[in-house]
PDB file of C-alpha atoms in Angstrom:
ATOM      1  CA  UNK A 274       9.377  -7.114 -12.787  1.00 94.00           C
ATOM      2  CA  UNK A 275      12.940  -6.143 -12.588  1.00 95.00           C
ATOM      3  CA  UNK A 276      12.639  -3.165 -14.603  1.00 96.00           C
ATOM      4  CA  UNK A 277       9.385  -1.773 -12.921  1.00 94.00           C
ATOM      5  CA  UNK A 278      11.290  -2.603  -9.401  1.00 95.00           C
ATOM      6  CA  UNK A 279      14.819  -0.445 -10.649  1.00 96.00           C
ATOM      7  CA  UNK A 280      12.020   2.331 -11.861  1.00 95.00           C
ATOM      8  CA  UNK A 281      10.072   2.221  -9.112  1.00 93.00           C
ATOM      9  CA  UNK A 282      12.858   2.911  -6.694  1.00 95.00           C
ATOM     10  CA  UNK A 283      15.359   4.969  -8.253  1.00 95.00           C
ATOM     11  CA  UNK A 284      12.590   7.253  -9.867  1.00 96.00           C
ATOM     12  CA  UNK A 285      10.376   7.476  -6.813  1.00 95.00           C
ATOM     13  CA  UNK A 286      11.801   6.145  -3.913  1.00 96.00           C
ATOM     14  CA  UNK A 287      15.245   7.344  -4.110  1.00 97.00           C
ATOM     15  CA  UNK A 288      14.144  10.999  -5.079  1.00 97.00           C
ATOM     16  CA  UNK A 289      11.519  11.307  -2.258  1.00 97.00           C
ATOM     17  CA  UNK A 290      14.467  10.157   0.000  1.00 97.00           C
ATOM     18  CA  UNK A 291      16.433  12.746  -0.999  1.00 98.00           C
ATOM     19  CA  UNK A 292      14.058  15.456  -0.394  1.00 98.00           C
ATOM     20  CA  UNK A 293      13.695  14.173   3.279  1.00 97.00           C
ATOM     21  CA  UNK A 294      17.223  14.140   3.900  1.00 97.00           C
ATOM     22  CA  UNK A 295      17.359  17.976   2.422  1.00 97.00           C
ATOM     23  CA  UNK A 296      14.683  19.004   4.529  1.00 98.00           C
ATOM     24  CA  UNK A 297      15.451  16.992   7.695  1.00 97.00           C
ATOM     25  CA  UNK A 298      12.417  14.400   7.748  1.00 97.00           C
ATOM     26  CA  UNK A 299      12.257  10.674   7.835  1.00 96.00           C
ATOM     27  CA  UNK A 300      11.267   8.591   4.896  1.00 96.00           C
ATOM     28  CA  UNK A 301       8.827   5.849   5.703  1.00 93.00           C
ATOM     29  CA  UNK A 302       7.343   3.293   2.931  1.00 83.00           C
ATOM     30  CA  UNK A 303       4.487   1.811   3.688  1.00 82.00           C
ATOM     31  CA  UNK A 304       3.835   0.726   0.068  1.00 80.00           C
ATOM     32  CA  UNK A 305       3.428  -2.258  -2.126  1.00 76.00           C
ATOM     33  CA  UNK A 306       6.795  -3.778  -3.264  1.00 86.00           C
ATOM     34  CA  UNK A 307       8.129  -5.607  -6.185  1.00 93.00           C
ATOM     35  CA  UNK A 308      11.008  -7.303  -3.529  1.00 95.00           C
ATOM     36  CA  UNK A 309      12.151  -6.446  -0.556  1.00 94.00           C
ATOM     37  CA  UNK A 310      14.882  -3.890  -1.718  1.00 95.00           C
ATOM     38  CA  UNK A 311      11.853  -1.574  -3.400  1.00 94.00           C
ATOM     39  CA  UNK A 312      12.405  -0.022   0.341  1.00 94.00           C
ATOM     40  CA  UNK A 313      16.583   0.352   0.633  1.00 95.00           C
ATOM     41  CA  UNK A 314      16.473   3.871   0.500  1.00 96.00           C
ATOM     42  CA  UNK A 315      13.529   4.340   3.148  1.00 96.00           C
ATOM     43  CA  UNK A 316      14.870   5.453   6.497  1.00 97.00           C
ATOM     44  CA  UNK A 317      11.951   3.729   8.353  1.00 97.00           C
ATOM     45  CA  UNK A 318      11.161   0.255   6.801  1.00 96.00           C
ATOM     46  CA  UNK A 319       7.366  -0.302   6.569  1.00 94.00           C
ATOM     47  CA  UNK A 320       4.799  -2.797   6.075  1.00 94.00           C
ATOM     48  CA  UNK A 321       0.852  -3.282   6.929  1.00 93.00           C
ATOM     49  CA  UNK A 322      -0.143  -5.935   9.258  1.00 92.00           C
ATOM     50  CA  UNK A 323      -1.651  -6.816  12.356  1.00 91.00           C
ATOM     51  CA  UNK A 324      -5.322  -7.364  10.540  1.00 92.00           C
ATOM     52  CA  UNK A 325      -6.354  -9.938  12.911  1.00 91.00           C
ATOM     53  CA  UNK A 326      -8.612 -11.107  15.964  1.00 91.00           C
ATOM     54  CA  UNK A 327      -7.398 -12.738  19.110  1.00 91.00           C
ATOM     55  CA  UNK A 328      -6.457 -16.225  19.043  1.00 87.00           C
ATOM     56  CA  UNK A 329      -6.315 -17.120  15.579  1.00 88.00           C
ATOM     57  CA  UNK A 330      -3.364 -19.199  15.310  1.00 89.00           C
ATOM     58  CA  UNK A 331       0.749 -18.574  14.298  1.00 82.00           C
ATOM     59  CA  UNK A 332       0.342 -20.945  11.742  1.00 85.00           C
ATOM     60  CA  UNK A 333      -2.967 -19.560   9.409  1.00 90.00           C
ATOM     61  CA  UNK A 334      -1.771 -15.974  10.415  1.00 89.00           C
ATOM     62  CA  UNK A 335       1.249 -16.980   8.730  1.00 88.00           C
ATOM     63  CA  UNK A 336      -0.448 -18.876   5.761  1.00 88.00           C
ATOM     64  CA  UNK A 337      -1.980 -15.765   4.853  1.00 88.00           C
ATOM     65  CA  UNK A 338       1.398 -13.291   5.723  1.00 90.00           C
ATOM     66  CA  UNK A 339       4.816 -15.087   4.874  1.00 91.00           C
ATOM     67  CA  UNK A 340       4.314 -14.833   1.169  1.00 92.00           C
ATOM     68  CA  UNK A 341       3.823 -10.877   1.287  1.00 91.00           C
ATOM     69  CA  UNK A 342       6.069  -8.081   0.783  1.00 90.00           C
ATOM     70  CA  UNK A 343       4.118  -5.583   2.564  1.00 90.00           C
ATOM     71  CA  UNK A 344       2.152  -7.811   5.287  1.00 92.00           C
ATOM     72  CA  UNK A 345       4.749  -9.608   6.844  1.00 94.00           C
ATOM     73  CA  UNK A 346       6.353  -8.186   9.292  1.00 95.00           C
ATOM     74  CA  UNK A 347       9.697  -9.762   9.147  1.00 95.00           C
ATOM     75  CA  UNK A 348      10.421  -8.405   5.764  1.00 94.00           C
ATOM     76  CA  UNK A 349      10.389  -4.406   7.157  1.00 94.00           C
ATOM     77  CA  UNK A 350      12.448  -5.982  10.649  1.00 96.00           C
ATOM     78  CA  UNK A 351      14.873  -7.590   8.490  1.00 96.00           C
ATOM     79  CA  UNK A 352      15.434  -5.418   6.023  1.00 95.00           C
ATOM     80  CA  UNK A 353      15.559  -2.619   8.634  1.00 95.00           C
ATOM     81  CA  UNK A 354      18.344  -4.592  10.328  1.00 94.00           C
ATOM     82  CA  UNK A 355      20.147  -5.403   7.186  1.00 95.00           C
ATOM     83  CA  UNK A 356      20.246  -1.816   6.649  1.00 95.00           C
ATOM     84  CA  UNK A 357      21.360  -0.610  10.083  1.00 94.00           C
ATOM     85  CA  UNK A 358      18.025   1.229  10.252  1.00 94.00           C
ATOM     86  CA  UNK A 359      16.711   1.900  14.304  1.00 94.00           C
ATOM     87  CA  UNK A 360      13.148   1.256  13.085  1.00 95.00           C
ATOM     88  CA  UNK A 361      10.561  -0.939  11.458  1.00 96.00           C
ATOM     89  CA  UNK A 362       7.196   0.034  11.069  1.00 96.00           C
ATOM     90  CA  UNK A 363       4.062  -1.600  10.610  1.00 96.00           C
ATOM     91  CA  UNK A 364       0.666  -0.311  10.075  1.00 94.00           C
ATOM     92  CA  UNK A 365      -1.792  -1.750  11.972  1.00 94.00           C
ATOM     93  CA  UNK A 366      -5.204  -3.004  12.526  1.00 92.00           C
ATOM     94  CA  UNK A 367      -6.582  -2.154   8.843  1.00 88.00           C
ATOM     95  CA  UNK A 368     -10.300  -3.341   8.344  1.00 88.00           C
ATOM     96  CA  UNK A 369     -10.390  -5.635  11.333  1.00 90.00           C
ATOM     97  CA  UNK A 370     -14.019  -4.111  11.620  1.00 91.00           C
ATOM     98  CA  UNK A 371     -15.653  -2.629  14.704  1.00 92.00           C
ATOM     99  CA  UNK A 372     -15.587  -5.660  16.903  1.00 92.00           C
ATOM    100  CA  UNK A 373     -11.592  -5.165  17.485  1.00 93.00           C
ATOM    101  CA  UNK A 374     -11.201  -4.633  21.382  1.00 95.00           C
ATOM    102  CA  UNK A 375      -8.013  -3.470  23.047  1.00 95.00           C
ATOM    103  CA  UNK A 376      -7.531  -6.903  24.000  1.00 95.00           C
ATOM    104  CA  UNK A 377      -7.139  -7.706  19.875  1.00 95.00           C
ATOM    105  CA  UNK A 378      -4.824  -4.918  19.828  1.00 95.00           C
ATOM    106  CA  UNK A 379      -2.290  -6.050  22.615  1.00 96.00           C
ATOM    107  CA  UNK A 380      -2.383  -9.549  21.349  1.00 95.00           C
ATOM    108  CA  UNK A 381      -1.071  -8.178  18.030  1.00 95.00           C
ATOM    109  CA  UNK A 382       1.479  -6.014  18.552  1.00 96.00           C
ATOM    110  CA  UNK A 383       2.876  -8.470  21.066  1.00 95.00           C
ATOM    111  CA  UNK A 384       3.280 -10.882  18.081  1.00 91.00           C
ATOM    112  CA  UNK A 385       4.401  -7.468  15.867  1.00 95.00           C
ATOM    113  CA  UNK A 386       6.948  -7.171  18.521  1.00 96.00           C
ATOM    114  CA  UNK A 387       8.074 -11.051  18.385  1.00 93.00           C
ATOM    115  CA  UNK A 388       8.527 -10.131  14.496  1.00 94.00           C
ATOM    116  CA  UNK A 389      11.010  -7.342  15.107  1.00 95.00           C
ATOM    117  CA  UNK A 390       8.386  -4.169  15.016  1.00 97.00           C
ATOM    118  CA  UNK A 391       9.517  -1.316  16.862  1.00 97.00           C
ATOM    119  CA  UNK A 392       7.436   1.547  15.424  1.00 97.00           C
ATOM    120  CA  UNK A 393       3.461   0.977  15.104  1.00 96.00           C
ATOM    121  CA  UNK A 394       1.030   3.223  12.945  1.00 94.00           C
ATOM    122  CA  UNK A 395      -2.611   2.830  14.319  1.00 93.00           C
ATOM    123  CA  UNK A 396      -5.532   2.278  11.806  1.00 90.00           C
ATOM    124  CA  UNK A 397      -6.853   4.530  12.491  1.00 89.00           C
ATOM    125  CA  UNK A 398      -9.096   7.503  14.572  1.00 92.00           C
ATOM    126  CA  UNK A 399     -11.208   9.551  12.502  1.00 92.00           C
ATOM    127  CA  UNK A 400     -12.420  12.570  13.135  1.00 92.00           C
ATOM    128  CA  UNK A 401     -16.238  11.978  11.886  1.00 93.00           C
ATOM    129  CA  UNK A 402     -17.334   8.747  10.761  1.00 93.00           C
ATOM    130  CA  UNK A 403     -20.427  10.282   9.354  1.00 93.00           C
ATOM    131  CA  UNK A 404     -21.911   8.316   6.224  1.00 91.00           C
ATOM    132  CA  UNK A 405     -19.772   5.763   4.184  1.00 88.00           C
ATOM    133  CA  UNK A 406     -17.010   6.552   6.129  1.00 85.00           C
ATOM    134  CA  UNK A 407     -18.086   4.269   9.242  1.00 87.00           C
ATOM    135  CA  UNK A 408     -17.448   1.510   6.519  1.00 88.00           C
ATOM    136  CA  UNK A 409     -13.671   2.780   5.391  1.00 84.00           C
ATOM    137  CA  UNK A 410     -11.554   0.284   6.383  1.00 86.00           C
ATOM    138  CA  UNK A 411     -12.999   0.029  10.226  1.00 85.00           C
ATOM    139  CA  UNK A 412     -12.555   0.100  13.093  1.00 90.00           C
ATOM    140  CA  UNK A 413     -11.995   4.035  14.379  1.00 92.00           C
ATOM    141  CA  UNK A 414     -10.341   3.942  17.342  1.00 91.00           C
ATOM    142  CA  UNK A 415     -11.161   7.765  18.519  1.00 93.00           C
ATOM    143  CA  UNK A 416     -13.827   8.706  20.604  1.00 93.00           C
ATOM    144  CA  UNK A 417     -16.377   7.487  18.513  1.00 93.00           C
ATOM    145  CA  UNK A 418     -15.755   3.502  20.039  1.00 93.00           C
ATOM    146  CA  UNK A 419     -16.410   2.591  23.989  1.00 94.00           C
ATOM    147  CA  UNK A 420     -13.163   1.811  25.077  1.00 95.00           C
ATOM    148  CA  UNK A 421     -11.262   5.179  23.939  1.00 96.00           C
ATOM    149  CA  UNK A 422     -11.318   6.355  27.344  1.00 96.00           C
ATOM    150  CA  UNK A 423      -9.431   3.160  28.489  1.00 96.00           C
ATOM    151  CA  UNK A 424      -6.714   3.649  25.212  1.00 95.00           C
ATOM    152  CA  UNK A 425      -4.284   5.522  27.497  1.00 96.00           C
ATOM    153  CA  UNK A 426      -3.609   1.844  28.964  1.00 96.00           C
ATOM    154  CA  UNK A 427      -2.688   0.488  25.504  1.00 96.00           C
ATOM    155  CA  UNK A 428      -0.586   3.865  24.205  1.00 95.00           C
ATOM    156  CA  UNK A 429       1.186   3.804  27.422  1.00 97.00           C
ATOM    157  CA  UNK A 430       2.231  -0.272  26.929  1.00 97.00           C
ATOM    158  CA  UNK A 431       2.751   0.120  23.313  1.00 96.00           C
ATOM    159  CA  UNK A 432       5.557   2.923  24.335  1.00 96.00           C
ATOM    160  CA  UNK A 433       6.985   0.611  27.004  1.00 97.00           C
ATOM    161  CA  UNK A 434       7.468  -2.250  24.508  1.00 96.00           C
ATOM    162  CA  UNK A 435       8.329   0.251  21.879  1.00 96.00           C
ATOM    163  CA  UNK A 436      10.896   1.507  23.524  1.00 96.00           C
ATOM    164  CA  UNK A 437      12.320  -2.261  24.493  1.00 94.00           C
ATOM    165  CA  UNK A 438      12.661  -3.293  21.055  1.00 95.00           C
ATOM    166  CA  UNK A 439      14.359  -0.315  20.067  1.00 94.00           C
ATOM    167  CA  UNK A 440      17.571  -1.267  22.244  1.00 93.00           C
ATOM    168  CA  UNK A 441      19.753  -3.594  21.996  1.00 88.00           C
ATOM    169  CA  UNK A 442      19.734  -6.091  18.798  1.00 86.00           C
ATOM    170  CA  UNK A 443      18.346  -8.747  17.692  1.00 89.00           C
ATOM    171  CA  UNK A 444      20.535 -11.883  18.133  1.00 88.00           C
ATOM    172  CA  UNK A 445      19.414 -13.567  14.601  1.00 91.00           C
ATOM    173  CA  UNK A 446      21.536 -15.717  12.891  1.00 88.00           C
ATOM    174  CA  UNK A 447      19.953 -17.501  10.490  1.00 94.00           C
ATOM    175  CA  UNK A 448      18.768 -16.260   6.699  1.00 94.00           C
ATOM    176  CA  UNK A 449      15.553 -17.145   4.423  1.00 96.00           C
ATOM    177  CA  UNK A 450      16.496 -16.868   1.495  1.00 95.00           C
ATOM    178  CA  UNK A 451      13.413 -14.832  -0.630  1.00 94.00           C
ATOM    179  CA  UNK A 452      12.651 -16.307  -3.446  1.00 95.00           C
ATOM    180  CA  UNK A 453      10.808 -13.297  -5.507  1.00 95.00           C
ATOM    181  CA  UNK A 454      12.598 -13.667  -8.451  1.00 95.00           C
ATOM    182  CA  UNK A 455      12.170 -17.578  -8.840  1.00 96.00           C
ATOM    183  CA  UNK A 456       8.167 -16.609  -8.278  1.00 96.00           C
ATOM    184  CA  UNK A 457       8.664 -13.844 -11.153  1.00 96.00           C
ATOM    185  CA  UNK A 458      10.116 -16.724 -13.454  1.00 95.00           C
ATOM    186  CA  UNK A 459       6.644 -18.360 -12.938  1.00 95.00           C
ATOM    187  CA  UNK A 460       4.581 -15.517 -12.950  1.00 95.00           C
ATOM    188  CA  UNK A 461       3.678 -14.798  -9.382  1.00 96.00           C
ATOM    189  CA  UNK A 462       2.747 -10.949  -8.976  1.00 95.00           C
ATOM    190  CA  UNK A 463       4.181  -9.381  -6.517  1.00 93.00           C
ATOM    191  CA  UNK A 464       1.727  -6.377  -6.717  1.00 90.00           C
ATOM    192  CA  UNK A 465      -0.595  -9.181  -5.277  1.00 89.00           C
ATOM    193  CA  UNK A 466       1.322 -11.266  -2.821  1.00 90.00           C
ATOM    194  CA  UNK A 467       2.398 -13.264  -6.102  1.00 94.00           C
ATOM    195  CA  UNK A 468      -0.507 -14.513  -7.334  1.00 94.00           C
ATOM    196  CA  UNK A 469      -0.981 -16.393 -10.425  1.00 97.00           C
ATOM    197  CA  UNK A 470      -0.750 -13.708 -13.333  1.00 95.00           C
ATOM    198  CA  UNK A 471       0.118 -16.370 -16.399  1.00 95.00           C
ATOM    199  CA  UNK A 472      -1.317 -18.931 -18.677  1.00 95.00           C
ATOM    200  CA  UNK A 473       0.310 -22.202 -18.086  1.00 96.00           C
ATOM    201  CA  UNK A 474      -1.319 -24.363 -15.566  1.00 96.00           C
ATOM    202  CA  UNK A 475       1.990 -26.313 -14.511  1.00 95.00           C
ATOM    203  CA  UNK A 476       3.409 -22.375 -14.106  1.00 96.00           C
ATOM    204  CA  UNK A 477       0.860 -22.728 -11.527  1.00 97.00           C
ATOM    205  CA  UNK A 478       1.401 -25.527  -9.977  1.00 97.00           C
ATOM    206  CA  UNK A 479       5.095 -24.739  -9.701  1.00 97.00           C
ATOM    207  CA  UNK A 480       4.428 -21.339  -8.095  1.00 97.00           C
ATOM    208  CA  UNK A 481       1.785 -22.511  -5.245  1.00 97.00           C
ATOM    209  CA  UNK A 482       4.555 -25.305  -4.600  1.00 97.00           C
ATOM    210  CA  UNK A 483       7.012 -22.749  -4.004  1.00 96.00           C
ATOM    211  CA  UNK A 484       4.598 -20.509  -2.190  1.00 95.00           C
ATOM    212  CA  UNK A 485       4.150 -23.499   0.171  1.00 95.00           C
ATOM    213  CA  UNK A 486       7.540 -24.482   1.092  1.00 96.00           C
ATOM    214  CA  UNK A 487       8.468 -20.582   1.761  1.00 95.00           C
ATOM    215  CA  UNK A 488       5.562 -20.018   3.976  1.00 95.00           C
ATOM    216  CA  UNK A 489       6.349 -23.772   5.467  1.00 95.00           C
ATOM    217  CA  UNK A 490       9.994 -23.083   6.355  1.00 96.00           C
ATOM    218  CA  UNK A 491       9.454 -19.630   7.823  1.00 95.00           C
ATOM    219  CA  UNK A 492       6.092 -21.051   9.832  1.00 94.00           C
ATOM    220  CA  UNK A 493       8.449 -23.910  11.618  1.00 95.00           C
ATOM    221  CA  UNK A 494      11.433 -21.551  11.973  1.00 95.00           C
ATOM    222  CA  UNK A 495       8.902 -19.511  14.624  1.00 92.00           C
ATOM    223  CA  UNK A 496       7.302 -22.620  15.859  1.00 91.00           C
ATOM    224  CA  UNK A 497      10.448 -23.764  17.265  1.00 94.00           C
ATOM    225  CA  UNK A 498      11.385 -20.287  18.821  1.00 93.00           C
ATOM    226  CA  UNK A 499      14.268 -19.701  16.375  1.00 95.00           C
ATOM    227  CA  UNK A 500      14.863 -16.720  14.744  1.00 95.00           C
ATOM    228  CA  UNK A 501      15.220 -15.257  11.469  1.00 96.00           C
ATOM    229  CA  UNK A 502      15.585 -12.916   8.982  1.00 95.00           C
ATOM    230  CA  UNK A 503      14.183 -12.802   4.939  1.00 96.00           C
ATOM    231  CA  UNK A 504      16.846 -12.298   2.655  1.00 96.00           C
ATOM    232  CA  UNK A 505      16.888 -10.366  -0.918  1.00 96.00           C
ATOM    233  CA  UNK A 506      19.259 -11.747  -3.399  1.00 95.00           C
ATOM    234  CA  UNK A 507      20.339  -7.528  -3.923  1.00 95.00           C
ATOM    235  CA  UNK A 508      20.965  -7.678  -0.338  1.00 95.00           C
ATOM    236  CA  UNK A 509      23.042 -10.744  -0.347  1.00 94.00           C
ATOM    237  CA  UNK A 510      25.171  -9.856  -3.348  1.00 93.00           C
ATOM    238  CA  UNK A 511      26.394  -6.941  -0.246  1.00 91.00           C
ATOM    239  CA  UNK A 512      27.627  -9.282   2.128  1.00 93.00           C
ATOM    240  CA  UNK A 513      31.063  -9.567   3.823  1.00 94.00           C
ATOM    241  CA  UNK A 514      32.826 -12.804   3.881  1.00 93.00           C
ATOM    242  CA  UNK A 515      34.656 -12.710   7.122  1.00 94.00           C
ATOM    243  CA  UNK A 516      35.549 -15.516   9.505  1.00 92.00           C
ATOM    244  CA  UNK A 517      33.272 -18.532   7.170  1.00 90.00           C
ATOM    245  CA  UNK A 518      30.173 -15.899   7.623  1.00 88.00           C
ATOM    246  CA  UNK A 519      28.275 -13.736   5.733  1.00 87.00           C
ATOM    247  CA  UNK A 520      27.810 -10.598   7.652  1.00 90.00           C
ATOM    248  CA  UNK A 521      25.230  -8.106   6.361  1.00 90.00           C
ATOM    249  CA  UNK A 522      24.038  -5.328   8.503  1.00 84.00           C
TER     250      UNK A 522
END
């Protein structure tokens, strides 16, 4: 996983990077990772999430997210920070489905916000949703839905809170650790939020334990209102030692 990660990124990423910088543009990488630092040369940070309905609570949202590269959000806010990147970006509302109202979509970048988001890519308005592609990944937020003509309300908060998270920084000091490369070790894909790809049933075992105790630790962390950013091993190895603290970013 190592060696398709170093590929990956200094083959793609890296290149694609460059080509931005020579023609002026922004580099944002919305795209599955093998650890966090598949994204270091992106200029934007970015992730998918936000796939949910009102109310459901911090805790499943974060049974489902913690353990992703790409859906949670505090991997792109961290990594963004770590980097002394402006932005973090995160796609949202993919295949909610056609019952999403703007009230969903509030509630959800509020708690995108909370997670450091400062940048927000809607899923999505179509042009024609003619045939199958009413069904692609729903809803379509365009004029084809009953409450585009109220959607000014939302764009208009959504730049307000935007721009709020944009200045300043984030007072954060306290550091998850991630712990991709002790899933590799017991084959947890991280193609596939690091699902079981192996044999060996106590490889398993081992891996959902792990699993469990990363998505416990950062569930309680926002639970009790307190902070914190996800940490890459690469990222650490570039920290100062200044004053007893490790200062990245």
């Amino acid at each position: 996983y190592q060696c398709i990660h170093m590929m990956l990124r200094d083959n793609f990423h890296k290149k694609v990077a460059e080509w931005c910088d020579e023609f002026r543009m922004e580099y944002i990488a919305e795209v599955p990772g093998v650890r966090m630092t598949t994204q270091l040369y992106s200029h934007i940070p970015g992730g998918d999430s936000a796939h949910e309905k009102l109310g459901k609570p911090l805790s499943a949202i974060m049974e489902s997210y913690a353990h992703s590269l790409r859906h949670n959000p505090k991997m792109g806010s961290s990594l963004a920070r770590q980097l002394g990147r402006k932005r973090a970006l995160i796609e949202c509302f993919h295949s909610i489905g056609w019952t999403m109202t703007l009230q969903d979509a509030r509630w959800m970048i509020d708690w995108m916000a909370v997670m450091g988001t400062n940048m927000f890519n809607f899923h999505a308005f179509f042009y024609s949703i003619d045939g199958l592609r009413k069904h692609d990944a729903a809803p379509s937020q365009f004029d084809q839905n009953p409450y585009w003509k109220h959607f000014r309300q939302l764009g208009d908060y959504i730049g307000r809170i935007s721009y709020i998270m944009s200045e300043g920084s984030a007072k954060i000091d306290i550091a998850v650790l991630d712990p991709t490369t002790s899933l590799w070790t017991k084959m947890g894909n991280p193609f596939h939020q690091f699902g079981f790809a192996g044999t060996d049933p106590q490889d398993k075992q081992r891996l959902e334990r792990m699993k469990s105790d990363w998505i416990s630790i950062q569930t309680a962390l926002l639970n009790n209102q307190r902070d914190y950013d996800t940490l890459d091993p690469e990222m650490l190895m570039q920290a100062e030692i200044a004053d007893g603290s490790l200062n990245i970013g």
